[in-house]
CSV table of C-alpha atoms and ligand atoms in Angstrom, one decimal:
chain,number,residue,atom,x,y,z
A,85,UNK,CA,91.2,43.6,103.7
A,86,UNK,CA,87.8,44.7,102.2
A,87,UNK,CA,87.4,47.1,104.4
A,88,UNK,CA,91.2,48.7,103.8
A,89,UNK,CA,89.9,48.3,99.5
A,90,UNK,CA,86.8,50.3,100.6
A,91,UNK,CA,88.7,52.7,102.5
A,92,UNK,CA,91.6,53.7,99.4
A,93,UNK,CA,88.7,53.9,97.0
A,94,UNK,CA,86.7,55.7,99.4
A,95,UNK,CA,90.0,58.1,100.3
A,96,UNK,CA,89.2,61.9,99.2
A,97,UNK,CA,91.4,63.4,96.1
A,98,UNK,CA,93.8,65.9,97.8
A,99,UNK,CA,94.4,68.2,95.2
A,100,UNK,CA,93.4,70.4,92.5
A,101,UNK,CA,95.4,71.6,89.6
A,102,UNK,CA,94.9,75.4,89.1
A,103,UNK,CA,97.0,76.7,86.4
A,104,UNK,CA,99.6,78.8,88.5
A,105,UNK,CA,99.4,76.9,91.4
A,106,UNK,CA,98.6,73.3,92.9
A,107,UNK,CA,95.3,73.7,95.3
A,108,UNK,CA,95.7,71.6,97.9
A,109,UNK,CA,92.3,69.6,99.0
A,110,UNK,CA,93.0,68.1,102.3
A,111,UNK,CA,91.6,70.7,104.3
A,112,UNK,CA,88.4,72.0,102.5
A,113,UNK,CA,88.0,75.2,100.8
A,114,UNK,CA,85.5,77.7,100.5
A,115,UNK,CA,84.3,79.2,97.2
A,116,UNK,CA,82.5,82.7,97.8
A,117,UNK,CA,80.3,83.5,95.2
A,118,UNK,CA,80.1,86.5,93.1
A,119,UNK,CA,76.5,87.2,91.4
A,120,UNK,CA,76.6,89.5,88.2
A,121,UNK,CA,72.8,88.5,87.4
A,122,UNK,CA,70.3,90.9,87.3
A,123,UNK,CA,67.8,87.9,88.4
A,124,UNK,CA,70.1,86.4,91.3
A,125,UNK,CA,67.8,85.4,93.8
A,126,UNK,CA,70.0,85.9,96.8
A,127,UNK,CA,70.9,89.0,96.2
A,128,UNK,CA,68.5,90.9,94.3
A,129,UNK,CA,70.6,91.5,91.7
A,130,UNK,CA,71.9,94.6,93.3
A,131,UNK,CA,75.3,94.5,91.1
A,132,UNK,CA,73.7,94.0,87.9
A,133,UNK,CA,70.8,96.7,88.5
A,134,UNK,CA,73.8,99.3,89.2
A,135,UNK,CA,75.9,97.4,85.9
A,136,UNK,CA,72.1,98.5,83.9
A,137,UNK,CA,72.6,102.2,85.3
A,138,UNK,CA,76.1,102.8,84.2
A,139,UNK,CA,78.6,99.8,83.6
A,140,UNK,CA,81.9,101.7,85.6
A,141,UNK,CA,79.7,101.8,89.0
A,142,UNK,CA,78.9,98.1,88.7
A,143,UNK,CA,82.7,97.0,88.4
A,144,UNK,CA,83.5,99.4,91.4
A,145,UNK,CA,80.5,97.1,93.3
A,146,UNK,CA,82.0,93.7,92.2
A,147,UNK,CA,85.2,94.5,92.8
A,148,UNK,CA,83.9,95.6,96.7
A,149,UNK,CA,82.0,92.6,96.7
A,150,UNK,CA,84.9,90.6,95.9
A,151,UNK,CA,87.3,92.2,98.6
A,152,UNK,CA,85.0,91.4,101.2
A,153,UNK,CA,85.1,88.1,99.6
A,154,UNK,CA,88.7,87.7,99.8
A,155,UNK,CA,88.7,89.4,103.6
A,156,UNK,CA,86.4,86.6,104.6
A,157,UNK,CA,89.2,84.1,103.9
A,158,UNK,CA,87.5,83.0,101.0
A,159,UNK,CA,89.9,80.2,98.7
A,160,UNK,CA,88.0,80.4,95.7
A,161,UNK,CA,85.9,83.3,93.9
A,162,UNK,CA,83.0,82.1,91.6
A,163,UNK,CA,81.9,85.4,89.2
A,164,UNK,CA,78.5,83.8,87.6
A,165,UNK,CA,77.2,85.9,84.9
A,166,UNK,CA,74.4,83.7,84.1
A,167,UNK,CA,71.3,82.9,86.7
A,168,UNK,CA,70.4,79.4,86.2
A,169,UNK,CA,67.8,78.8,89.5
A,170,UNK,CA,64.8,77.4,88.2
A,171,UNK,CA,62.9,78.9,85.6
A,172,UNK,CA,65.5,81.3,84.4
A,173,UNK,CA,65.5,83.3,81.4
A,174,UNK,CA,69.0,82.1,79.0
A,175,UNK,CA,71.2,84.9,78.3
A,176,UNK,CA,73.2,85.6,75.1
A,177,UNK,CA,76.7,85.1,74.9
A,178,UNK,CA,77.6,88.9,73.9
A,179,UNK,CA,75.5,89.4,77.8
A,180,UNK,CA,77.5,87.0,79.2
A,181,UNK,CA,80.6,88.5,78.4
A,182,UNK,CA,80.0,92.1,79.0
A,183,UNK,CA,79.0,91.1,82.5
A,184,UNK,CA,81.3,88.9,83.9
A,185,UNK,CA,84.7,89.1,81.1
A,186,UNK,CA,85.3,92.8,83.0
A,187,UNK,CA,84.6,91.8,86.6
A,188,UNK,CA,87.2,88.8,86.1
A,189,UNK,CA,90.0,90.9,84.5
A,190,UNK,CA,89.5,93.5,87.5
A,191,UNK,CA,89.4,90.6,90.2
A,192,UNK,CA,92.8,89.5,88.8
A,193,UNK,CA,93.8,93.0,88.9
A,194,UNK,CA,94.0,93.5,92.7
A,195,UNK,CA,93.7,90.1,94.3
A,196,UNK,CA,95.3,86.8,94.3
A,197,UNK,CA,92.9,84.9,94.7
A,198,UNK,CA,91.6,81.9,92.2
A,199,UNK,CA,88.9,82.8,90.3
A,200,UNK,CA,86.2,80.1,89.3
A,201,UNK,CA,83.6,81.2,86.0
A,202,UNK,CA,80.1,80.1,86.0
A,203,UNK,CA,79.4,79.6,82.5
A,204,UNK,CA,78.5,77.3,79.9
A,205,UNK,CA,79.1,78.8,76.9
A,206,UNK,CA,82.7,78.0,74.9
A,207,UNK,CA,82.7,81.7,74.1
A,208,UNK,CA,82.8,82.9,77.9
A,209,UNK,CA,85.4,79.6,78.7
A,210,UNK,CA,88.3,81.5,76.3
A,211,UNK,CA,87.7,85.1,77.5
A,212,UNK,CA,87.4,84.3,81.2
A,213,UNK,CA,91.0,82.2,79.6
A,214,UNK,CA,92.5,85.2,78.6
A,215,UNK,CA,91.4,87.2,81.5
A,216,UNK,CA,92.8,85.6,84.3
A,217,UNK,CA,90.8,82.8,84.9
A,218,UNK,CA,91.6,79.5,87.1
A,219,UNK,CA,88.6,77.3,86.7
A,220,UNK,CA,85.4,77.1,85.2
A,221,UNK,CA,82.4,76.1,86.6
A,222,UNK,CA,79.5,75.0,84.2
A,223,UNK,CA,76.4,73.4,85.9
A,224,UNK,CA,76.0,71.7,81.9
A,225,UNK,CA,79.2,69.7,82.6
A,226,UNK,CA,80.6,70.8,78.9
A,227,UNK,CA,78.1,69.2,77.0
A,228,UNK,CA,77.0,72.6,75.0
A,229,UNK,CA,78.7,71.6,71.7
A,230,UNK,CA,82.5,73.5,71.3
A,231,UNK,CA,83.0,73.4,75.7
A,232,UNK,CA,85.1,70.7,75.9
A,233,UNK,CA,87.4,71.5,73.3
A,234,UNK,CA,87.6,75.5,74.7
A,235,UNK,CA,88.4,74.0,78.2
A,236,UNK,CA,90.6,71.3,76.6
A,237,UNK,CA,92.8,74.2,74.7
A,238,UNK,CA,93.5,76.1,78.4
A,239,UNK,CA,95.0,75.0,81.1
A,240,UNK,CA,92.1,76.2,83.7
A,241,UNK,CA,90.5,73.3,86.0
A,242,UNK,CA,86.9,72.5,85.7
A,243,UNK,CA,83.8,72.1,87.5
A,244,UNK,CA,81.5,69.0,85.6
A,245,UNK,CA,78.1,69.4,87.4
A,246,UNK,CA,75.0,67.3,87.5
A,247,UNK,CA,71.7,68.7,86.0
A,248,UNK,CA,68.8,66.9,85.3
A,249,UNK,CA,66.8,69.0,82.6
A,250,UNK,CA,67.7,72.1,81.8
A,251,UNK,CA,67.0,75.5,84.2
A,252,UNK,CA,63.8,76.3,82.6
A,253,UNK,CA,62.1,72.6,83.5
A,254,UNK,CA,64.5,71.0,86.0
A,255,UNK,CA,62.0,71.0,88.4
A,256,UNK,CA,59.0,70.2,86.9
A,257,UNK,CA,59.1,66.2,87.7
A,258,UNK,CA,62.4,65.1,88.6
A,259,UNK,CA,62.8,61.3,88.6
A,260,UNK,CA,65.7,59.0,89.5
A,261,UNK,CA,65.6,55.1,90.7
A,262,UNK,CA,68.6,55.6,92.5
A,263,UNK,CA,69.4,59.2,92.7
A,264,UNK,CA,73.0,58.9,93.9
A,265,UNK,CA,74.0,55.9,91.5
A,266,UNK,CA,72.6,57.9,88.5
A,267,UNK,CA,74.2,61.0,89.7
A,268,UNK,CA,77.5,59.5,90.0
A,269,UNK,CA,77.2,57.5,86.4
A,270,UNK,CA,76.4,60.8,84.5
A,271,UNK,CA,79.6,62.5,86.6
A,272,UNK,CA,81.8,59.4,85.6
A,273,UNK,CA,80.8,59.5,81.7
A,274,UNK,CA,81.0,63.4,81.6
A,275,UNK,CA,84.8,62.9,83.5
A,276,UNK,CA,85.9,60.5,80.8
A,277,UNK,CA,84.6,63.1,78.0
A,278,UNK,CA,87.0,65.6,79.5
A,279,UNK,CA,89.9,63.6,79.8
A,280,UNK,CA,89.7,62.0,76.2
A,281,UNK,CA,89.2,65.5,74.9
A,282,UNK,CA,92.4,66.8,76.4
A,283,UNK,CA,91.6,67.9,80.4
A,284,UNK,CA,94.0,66.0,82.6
A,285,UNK,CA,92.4,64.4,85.4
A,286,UNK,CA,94.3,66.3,87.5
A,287,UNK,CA,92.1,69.7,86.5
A,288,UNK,CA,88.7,68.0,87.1
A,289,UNK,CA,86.6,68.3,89.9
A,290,UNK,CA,83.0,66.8,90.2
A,291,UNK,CA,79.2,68.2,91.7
A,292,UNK,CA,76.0,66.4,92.4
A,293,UNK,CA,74.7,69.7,91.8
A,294,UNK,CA,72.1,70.2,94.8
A,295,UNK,CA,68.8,71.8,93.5
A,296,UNK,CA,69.2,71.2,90.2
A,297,UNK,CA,66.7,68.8,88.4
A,298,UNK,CA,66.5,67.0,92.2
A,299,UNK,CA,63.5,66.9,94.9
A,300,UNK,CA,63.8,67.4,98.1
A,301,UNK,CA,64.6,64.2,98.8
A,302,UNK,CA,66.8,63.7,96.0
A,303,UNK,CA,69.3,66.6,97.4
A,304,UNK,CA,68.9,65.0,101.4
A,305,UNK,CA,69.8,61.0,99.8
A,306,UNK,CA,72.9,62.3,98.2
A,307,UNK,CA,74.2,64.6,101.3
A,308,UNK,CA,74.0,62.0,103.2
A,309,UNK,CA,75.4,59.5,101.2
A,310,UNK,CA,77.5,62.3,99.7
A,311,UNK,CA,80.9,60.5,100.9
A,312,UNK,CA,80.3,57.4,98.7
A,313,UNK,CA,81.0,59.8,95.3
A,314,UNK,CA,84.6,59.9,96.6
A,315,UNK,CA,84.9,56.8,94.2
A,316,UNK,CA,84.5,58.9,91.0
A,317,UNK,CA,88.5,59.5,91.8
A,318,UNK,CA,88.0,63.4,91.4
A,319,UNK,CA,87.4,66.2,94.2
A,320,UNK,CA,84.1,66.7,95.1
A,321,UNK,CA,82.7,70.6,94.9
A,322,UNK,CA,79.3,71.2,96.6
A,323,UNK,CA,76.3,74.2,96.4
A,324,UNK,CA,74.2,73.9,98.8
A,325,UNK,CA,74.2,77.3,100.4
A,326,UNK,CA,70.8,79.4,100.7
A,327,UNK,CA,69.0,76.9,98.4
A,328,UNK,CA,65.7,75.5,98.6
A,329,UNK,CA,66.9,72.3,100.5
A,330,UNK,CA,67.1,74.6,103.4
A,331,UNK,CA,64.6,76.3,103.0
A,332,UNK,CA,62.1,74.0,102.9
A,333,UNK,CA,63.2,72.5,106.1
A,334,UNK,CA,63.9,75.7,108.0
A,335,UNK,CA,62.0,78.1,106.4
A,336,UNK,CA,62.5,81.4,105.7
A,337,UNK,CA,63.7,82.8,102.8
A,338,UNK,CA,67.6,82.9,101.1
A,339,UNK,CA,68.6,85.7,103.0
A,340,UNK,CA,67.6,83.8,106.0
A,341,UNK,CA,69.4,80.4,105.4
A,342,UNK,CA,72.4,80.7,107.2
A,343,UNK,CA,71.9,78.3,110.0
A,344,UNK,CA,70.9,75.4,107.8
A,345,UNK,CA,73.1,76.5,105.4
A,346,UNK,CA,76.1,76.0,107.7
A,347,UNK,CA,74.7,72.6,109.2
A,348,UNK,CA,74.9,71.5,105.8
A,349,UNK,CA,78.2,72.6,104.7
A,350,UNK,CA,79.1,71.0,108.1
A,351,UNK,CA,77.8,67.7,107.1
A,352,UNK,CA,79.4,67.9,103.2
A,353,UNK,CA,82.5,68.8,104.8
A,354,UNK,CA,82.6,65.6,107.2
A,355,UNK,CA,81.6,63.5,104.1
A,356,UNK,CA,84.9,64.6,102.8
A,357,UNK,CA,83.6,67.3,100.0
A,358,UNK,CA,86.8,69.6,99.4
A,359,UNK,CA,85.3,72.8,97.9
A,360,UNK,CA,81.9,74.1,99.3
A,361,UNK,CA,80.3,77.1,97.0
A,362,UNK,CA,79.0,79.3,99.6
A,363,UNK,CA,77.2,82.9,99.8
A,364,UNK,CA,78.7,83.6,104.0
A,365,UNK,CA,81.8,83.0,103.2
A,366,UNK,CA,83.5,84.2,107.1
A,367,UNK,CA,80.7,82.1,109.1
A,368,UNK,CA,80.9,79.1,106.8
A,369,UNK,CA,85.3,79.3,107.0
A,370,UNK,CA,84.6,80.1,111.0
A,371,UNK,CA,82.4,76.5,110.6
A,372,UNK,CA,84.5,74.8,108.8
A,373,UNK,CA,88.0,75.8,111.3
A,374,UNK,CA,86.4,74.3,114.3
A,375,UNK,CA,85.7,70.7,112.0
A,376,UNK,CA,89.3,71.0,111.2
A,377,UNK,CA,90.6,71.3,115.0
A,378,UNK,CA,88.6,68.3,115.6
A,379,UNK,CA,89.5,66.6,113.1
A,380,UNK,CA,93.0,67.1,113.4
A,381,UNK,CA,92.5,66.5,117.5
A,382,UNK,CA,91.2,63.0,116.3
A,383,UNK,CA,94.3,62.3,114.2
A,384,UNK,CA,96.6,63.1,116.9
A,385,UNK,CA,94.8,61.2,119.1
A,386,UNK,CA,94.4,57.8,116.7
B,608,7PJ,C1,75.6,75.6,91.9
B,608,7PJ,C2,76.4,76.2,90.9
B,608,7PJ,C3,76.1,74.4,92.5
B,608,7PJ,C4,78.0,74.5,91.1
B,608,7PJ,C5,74.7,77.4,91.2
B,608,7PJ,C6,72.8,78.9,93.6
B,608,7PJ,C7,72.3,78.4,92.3
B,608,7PJ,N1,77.6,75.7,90.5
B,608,7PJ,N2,75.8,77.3,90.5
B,608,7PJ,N3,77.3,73.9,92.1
B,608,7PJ,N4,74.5,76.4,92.1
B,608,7PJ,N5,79.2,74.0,90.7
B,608,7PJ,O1,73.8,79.4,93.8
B,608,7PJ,O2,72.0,78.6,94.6
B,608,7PJ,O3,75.4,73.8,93.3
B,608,7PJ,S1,73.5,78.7,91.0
């Protein structure tokens, strides 16, 4: 009986509610991601430096990087206008805007696909609203004061992340007694903020955050007991890709991450995460379509 308890509570979320459509979470997905930094460090910032040259050549890029996006089966987009790997500069708002508020109303233009908005700042969460938006993603979990009520007053889903610190320190000295019990406490308290401010359960989804305010061994403790955050009662959305959790182990730098980077979306897909944030979107959906023939093969044969 315990173990049937431990199972249901245990039992991933199997949906997500976008606002034109229901995103169904029982296979997982894959979230490409779209850098409009000029600071990106996986990219070089190669959209931005064209966006600095003259703005129409820099939506022409974006929207080519988003097509081969889409082409590589992608579920999810993620347009981030603001860099937040460690030791980032902050951006202003009116920044913020003009770099991602055009790229999202042009990805909405010619594709179908769901577009996720890294951003923070309640001033971004209503334009990227009004331009087509499905979800936003803020690595501050809505605690910047005026971001729960901007979310509250759309109908777009949400990504509550876990931070410890803020970019420009996270990773001076990250501490945790119990990384994944504090992890999951913050997500929990930050999950009841949305709901009592408006956002329906329904539209929440929840990240450990990899990398961000976490050591080494920090980020490996929660992937492998990633499965036990199922409990939180919300989807789980992972970024593991290309980071410094790779890298460290491999080697190599971002560029050069994809083989670690697909072991561990392997692993976060087997603990049950349903949306993994990813930079190769085809390998990582090539990855993830040969877990989900085994794991169907299993079922058939349970
Ligand atoms: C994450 C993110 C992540 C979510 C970044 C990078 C650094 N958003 N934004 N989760 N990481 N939700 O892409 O490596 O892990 S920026």
């Amino acid at each position: 009986m315990t173990d049937v308890v431990l199972a249901s509570l245990l039992r991933p979320v199997a949906g997500l509610k976008l606002p034109d459509r229901w995103l169904d979470l029982t296979v997982p997905r894959v979230m490409g991601i779209l850098n409009v930094t000029p600071d990106s460090f996986s990219d070089g910032g190669a959209l931005a430096a064209a966006a600095s040259r003259r703005f129409k050549i820099s939506l022409d890029k974006a929207l080519a990087a988003a097509e081969s996006i889409v082409l590589a089966g992608a579920d999810l987009i993620d347009v981030g206008g603001e860099s937040t790997r460690p030791g980032a500069p902050p951006i202003s708002v009116d920044e913020e805007l003009e770099r991602v508020i055009p790229v999202i109303s042009a990805i909405r233009n010619y594709f179908d696909v769901p577009i996720s908005v890294d951003t923070s700042s309640p001033a971004v969460i209503t334009a990227a609203a009004t331009a087509g938006a499905s979800m936003i993603n803020d690595v501050r979990a809505l605690q910047i004061p005026g971001a729960l009520e901007a979310v509250a007053a759309t109908n777009l889903a949400v990504c509550l992340m876990h931070m410890q610190g803020q970019p420009q320190s996270m990773q001076d000295d990250p501490y945790y007694q119990d990384v994944v019990a504090e992890v999951c406490e913050f997500l929990f308290s930050r999950k009841v903020c949305s709901e009592r401010a408006g956002i329906n359960g329904d539209r929440i989804c929840l990240d450990p955050g990899f990398g961000f305010g976490k050591t080494l061994s920090h980020n490996y403790q929660i992937l492998a007991r990633l499965h036990e955050m199922h409990a939180l009662g919300s989807p789980l959305l992972v970024g593991i890709s290309r980071k410094s959790m790779i890298g460290s182990v491999t080697g190599g730098a971002p560029a050069d991450r994809l083989a670690g980077s697909l072991a561990a979306a392997l692993l976060a897909a087997i603990a049950g995460a349903q949306i993994i944030r990813v930079h190769d979107v085809r390998h990582t959906v090539d990855a993830l379509k040969v877990f989900l023939v085994a794991r169907n093969a299993g079922q058939a044969g349970a």
